[in-house]
mmCIF file of C-alpha atoms and ligand atoms in Angstrom:
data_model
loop_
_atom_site.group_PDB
_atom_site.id
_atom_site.type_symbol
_atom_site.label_atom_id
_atom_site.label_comp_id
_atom_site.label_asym_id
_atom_site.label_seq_id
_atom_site.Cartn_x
_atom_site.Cartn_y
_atom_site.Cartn_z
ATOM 1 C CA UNK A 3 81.168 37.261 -11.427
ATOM 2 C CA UNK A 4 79.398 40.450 -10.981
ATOM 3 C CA UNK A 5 80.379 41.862 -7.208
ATOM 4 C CA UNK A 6 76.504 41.091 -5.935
ATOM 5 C CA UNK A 7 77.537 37.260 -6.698
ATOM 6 C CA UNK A 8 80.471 38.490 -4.111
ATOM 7 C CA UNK A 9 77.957 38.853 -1.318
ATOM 8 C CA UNK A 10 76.029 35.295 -1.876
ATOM 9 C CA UNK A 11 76.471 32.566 0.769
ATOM 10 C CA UNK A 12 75.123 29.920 -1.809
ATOM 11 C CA UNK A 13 75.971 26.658 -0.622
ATOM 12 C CA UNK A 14 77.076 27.915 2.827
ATOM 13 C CA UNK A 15 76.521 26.553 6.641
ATOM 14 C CA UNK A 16 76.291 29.078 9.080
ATOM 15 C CA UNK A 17 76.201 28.922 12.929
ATOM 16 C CA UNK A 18 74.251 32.011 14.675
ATOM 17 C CA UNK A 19 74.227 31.392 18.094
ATOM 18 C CA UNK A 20 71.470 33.660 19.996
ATOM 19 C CA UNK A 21 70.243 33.543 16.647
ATOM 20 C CA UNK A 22 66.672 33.297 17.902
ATOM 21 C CA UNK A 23 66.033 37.000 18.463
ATOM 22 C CA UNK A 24 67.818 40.492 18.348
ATOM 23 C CA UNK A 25 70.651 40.897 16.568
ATOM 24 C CA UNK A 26 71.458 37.493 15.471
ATOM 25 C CA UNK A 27 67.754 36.817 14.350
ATOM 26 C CA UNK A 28 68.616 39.697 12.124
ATOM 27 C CA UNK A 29 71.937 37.853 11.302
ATOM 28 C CA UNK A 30 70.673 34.073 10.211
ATOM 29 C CA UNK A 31 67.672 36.297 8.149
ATOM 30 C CA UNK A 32 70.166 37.510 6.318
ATOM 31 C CA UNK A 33 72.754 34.771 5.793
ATOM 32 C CA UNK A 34 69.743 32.969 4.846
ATOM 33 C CA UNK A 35 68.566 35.537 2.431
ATOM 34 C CA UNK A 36 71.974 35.306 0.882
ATOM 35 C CA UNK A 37 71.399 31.294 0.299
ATOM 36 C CA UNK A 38 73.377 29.923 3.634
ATOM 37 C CA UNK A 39 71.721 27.104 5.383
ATOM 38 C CA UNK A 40 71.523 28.781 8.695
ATOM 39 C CA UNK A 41 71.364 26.964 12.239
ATOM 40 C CA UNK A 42 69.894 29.362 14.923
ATOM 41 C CA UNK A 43 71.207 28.352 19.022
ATOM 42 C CA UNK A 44 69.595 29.311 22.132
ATOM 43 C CA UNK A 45 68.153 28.323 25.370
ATOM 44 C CA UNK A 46 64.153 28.511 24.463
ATOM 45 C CA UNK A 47 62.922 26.411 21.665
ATOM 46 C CA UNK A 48 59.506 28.649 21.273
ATOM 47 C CA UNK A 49 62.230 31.367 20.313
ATOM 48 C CA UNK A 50 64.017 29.015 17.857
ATOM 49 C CA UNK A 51 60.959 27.802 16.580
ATOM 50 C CA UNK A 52 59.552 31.190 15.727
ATOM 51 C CA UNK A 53 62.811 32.232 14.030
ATOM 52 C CA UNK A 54 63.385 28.722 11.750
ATOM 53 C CA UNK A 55 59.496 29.146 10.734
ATOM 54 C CA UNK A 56 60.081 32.981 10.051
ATOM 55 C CA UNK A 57 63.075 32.130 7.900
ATOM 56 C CA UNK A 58 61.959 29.410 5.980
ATOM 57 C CA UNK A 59 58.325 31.243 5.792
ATOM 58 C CA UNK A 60 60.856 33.815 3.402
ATOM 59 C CA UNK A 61 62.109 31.335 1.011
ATOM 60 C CA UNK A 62 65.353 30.666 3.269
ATOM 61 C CA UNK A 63 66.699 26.809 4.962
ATOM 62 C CA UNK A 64 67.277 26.659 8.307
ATOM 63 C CA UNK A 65 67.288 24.654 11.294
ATOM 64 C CA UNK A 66 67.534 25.143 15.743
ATOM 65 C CA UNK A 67 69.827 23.802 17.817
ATOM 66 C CA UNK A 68 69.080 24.304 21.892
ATOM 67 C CA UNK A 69 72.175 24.541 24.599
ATOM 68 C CA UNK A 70 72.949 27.068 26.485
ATOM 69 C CA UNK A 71 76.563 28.498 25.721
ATOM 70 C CA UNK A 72 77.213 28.036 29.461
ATOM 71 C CA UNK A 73 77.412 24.213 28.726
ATOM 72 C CA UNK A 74 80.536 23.617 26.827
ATOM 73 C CA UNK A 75 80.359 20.079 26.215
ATOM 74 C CA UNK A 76 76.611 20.883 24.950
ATOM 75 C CA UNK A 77 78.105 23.653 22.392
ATOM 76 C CA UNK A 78 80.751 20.739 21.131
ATOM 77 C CA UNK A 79 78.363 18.373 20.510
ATOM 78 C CA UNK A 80 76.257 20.415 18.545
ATOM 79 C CA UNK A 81 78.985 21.423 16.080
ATOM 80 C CA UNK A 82 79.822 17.949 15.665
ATOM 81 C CA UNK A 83 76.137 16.944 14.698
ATOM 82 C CA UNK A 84 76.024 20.115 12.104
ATOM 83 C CA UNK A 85 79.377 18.890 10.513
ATOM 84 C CA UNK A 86 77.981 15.370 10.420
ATOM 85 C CA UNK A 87 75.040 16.426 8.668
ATOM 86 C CA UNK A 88 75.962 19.175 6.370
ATOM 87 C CA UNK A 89 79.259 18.007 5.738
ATOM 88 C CA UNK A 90 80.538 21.546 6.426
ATOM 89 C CA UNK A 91 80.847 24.780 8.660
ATOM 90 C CA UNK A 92 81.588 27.907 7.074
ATOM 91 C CA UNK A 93 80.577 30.274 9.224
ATOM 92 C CA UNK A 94 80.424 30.597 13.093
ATOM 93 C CA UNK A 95 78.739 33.862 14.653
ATOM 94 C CA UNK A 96 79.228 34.376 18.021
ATOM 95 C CA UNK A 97 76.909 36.643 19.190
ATOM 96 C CA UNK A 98 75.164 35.241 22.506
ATOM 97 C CA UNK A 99 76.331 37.967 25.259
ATOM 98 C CA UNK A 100 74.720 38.486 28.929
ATOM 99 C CA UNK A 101 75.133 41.155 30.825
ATOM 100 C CA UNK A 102 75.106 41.895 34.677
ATOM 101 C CA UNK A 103 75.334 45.430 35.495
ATOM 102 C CA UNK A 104 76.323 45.916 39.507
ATOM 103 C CA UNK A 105 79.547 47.576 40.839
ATOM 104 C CA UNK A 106 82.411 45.297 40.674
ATOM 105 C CA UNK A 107 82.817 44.779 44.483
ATOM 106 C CA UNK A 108 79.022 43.251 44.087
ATOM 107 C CA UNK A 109 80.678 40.296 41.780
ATOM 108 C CA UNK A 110 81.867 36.976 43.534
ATOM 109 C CA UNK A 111 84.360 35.122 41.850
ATOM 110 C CA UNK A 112 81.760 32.480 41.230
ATOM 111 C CA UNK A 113 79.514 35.137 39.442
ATOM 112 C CA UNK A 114 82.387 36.556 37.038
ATOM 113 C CA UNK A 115 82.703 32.818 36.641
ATOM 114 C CA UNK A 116 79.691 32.305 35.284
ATOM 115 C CA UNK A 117 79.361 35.252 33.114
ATOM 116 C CA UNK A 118 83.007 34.961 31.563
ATOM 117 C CA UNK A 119 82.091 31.480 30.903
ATOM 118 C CA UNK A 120 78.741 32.377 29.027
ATOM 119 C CA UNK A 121 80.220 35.428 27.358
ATOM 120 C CA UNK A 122 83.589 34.507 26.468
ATOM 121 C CA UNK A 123 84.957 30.924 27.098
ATOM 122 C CA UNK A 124 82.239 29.363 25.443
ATOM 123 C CA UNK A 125 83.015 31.403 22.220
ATOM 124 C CA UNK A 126 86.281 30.391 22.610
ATOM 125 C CA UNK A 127 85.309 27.046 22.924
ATOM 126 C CA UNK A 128 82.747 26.947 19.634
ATOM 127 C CA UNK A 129 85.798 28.630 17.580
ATOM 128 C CA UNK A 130 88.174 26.327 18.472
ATOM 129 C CA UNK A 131 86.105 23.445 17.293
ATOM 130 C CA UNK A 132 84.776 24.868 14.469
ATOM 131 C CA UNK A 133 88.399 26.690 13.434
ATOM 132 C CA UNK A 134 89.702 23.224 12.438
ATOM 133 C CA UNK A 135 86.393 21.974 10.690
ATOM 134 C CA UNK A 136 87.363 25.324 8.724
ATOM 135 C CA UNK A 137 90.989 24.767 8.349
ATOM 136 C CA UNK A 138 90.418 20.809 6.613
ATOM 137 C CA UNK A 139 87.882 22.466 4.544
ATOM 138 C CA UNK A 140 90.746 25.668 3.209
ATOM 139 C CA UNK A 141 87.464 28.127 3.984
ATOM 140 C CA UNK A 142 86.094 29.666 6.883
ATOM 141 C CA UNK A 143 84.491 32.354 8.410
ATOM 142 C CA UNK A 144 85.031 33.129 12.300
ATOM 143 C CA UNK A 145 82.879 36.447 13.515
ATOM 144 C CA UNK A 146 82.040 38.180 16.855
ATOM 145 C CA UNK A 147 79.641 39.729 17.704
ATOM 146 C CA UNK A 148 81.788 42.304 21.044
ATOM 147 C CA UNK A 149 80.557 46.052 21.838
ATOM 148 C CA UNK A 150 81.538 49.230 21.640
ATOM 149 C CA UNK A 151 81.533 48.684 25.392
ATOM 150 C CA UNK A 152 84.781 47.322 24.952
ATOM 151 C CA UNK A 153 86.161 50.408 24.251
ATOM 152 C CA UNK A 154 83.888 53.024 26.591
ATOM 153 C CA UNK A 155 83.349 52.201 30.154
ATOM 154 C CA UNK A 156 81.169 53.279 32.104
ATOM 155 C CA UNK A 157 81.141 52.554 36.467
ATOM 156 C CA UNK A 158 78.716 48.752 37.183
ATOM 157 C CA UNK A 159 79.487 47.331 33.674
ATOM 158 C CA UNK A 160 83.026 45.612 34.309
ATOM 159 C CA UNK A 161 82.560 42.291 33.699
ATOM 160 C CA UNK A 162 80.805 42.131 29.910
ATOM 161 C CA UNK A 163 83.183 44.804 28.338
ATOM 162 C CA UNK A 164 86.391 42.683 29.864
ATOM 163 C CA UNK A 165 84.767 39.439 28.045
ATOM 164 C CA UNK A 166 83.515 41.545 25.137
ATOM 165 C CA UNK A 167 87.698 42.665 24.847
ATOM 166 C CA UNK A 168 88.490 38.892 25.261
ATOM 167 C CA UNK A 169 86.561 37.857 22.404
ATOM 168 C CA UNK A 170 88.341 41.120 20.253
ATOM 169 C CA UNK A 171 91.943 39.399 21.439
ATOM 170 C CA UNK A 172 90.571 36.386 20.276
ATOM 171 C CA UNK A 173 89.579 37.037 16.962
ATOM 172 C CA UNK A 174 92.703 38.661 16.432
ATOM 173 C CA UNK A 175 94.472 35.860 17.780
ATOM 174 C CA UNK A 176 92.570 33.780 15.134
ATOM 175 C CA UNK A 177 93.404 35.569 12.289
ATOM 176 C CA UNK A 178 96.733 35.224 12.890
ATOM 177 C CA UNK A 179 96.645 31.375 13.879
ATOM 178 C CA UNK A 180 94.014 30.593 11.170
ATOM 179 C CA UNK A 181 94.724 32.930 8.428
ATOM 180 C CA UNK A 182 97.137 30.835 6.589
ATOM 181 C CA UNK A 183 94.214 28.032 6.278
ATOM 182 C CA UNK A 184 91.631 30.440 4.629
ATOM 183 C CA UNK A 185 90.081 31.000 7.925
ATOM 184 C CA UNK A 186 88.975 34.835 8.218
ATOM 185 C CA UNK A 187 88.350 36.579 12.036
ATOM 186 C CA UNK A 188 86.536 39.490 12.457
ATOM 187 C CA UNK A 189 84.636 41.056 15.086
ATOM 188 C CA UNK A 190 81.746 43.593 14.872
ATOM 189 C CA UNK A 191 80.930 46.149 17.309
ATOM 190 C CA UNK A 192 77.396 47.289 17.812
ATOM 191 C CA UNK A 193 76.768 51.171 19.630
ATOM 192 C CA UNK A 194 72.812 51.095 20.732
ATOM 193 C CA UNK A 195 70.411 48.937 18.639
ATOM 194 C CA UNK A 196 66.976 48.274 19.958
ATOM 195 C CA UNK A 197 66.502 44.828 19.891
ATOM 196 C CA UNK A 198 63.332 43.240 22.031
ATOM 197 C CA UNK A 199 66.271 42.965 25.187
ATOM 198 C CA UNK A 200 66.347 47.244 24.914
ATOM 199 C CA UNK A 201 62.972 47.998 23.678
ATOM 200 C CA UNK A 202 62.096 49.478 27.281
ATOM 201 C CA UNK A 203 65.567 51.614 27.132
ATOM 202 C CA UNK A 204 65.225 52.353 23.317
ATOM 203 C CA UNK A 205 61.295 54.153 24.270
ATOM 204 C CA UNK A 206 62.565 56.172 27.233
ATOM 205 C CA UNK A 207 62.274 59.357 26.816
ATOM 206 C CA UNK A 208 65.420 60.152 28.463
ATOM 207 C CA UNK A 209 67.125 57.403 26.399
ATOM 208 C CA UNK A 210 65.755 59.011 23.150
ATOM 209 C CA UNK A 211 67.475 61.791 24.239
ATOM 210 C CA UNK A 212 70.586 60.412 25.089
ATOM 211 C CA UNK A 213 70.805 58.810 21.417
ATOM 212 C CA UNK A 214 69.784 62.363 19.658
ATOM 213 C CA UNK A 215 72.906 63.931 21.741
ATOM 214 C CA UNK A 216 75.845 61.273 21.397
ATOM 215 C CA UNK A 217 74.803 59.383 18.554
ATOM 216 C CA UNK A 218 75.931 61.453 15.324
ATOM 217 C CA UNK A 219 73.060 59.836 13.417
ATOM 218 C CA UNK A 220 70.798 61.111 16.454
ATOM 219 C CA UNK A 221 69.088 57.919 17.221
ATOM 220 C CA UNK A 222 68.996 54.176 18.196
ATOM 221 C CA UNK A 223 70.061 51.427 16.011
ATOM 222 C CA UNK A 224 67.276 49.116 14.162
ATOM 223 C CA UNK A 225 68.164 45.483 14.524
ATOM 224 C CA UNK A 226 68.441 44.743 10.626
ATOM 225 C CA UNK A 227 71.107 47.828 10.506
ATOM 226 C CA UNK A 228 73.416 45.561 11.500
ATOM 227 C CA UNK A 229 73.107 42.658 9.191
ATOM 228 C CA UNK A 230 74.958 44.478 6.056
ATOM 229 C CA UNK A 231 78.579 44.481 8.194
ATOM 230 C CA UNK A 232 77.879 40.949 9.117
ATOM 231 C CA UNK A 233 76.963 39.496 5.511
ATOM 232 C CA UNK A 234 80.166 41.360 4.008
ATOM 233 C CA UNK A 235 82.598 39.873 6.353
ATOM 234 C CA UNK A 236 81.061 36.604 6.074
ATOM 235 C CA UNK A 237 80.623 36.661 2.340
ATOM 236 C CA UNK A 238 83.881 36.438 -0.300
ATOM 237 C CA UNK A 239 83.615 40.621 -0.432
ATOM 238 C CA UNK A 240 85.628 40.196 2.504
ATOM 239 C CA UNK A 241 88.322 37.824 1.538
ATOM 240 C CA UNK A 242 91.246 40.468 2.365
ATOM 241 C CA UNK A 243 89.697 41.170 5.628
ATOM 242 C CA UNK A 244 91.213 39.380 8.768
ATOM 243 C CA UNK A 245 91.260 40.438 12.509
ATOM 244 C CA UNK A 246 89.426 43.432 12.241
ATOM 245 C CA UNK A 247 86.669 45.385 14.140
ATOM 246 C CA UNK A 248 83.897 46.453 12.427
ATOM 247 C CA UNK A 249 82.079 48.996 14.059
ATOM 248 C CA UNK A 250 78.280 49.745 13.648
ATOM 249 C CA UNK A 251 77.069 52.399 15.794
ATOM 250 C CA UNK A 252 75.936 55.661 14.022
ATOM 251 C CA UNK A 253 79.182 57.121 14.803
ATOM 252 C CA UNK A 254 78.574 57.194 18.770
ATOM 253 C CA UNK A 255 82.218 56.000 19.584
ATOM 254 C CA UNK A 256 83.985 58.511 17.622
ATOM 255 C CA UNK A 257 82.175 61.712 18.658
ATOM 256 C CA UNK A 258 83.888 63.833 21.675
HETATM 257 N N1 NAP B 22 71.478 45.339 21.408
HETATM 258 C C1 NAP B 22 72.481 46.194 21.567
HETATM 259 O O1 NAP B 22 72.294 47.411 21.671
HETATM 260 C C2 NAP B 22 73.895 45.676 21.604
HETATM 261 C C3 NAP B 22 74.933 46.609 21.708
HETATM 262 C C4 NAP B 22 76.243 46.151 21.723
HETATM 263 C C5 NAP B 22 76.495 44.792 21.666
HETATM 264 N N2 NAP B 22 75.469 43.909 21.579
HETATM 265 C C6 NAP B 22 75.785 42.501 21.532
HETATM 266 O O2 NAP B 22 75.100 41.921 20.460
HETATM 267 C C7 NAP B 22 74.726 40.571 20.783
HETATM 268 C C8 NAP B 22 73.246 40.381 20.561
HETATM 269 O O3 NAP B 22 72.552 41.341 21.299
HETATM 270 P P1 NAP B 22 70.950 41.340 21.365
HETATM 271 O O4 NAP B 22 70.537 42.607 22.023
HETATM 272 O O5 NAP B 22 70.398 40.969 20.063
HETATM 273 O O6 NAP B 22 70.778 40.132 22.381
HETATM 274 P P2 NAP B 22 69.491 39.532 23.011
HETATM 275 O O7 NAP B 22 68.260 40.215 22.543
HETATM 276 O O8 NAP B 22 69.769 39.524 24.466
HETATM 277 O O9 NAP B 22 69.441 38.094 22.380
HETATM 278 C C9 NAP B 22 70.305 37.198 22.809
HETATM 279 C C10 NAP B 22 69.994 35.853 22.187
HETATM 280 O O10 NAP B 22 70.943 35.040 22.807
HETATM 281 C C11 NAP B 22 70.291 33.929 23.433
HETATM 282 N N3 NAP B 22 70.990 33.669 24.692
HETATM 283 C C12 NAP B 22 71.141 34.491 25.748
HETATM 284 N N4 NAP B 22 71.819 33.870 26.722
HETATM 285 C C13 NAP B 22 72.111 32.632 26.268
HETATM 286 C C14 NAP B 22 72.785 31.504 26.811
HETATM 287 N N5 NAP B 22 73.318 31.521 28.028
HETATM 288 N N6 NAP B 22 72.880 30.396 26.043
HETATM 289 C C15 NAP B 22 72.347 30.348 24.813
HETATM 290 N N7 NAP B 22 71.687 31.378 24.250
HETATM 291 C C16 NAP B 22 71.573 32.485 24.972
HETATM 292 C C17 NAP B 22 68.847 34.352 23.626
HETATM 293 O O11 NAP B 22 67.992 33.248 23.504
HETATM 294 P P3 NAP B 22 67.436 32.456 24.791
HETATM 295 O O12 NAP B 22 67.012 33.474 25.784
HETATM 296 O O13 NAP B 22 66.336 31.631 24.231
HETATM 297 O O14 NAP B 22 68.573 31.614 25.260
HETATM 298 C C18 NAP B 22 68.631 35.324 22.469
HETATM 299 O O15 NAP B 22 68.164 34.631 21.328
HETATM 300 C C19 NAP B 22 75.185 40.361 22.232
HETATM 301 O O16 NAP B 22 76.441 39.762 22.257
HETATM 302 C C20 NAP B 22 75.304 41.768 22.770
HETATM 303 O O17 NAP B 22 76.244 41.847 23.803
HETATM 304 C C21 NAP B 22 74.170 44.327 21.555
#
């Protein structure tokens, strides 16, 4: 086995959820690409149609799925239907994550609510489903897609870095729980990528700027940039690799 075969996901089922656009378009293109079936999640089915058309357009098998992560019972259901008809999950992404930038004191209860449960408890729920589909099968790949948010605050961004951090505990958590089944769980970190959702930020001047300054590699992230750290953790090149944080962000979290 030569250590490209390493990186194949021949034979694979992969979950992407968000996987219509933005990073984790970039994701199931790739898993795809690397011979996983892929199964693309999100709230729009124009969106999912696009990205299953664009996919299989390149050669690659996939399929859409529609809930919104907000809707646990949705999310469960879903899983179950993939298992039923694939006979197998091997890899969840979690990568859906909504942000609400206001001041703390502008949050009700009923709004962190809402975003914790889109953000975090909805991953939490998909992993614990899939985590034993995983564990029956000896082989499975658990990944998260958090922020180097997580890590860097800055004032009217509370709520998404605290879930972002719960989904890093989690994974963690995971490996430890999992790790004797062959489960792997890994996070990955983004810095500033400019996917469609930033396109306005990316091509402002002053945000241009900003990235030349604090990003060592002097610029923005492009979307496919980040599908290399998420094919090697969920490909057998990782198979030593459990409840880390991978982070891909041109160096911006390590420079003073
Ligand atoms: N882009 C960055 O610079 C950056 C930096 C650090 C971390 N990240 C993280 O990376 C991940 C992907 O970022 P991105 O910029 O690619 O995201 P994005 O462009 O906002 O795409 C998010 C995807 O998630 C889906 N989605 C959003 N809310 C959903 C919900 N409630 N239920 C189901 N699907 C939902 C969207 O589809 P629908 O609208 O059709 O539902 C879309 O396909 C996020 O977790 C984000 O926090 C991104």
């Amino acid at each position: 086995m030569s250590v490209y075969d390493r990186f194949s996901l021949d034979g694979r089922v992969a979950l992407i959820t968000g996987g219509g656009r933005g990073l984790g378009f970039e994701i199931a293109l790739a898993f795809a690409e690397a011979g996983a079936h892929v199964v693309v999640t999100g709230r729009t089915a124009a969106t999912l149609d696009a990205a299953v058309a664009a996919i299989t357009q390149g050669g690659g098998s996939a399929q859409a799925a529609i809930f919104d992560m907000a809707d646990l019972e949705a999310g469960r259901a879903v899983i179950a239907d993939i298992h039923k008809a694939c006979g197998r999950l091997d890899i969840l992404v979690n990568n859906v994550g909504a942000r609400d930038r206001r001041p703390l004191a502008a949050f009700s209860d009923d709004a962190v609510l809402d975003l914790i449960k889109t953000d975090l408890l909805s991953a939490i729920s998909l992993s614990r489903e899939v985590a034993e589909i995983m564990k029956a099968q000896g082989h499975g790949r658990l990944i998260a897609v958090t922020s180097i948010v997580g890590e860097m605050a800055r004032p009217g961004d509370a709520i998404y870095p605290a879930a972002k951090q719960g989904l890093t505990g989690l994974m963690r958590s995971m490996a430890v729980e999992y790790g004797a089944h062959g489960v792997t769980s890994n996070a990955i970190a983004p810095g500033m990528f400019a996917t469609e959702t930033n396109a306005a930020m990316a091509e402002n001047p002053d945000m241009v700027a900003f990235a030349r300054q604090r990003v060592p590699l002097q610029r923005w992230g492009r979307p496919r940039e980040i599908t290399g750290a998420a094919l090697f953790l969920a490909s057998d090149a990782a198979s030593f690799v459990n409840g880390h944080v991978l982070t891909v962000d041109g160096g911006r979290s390590v420079q003073l």
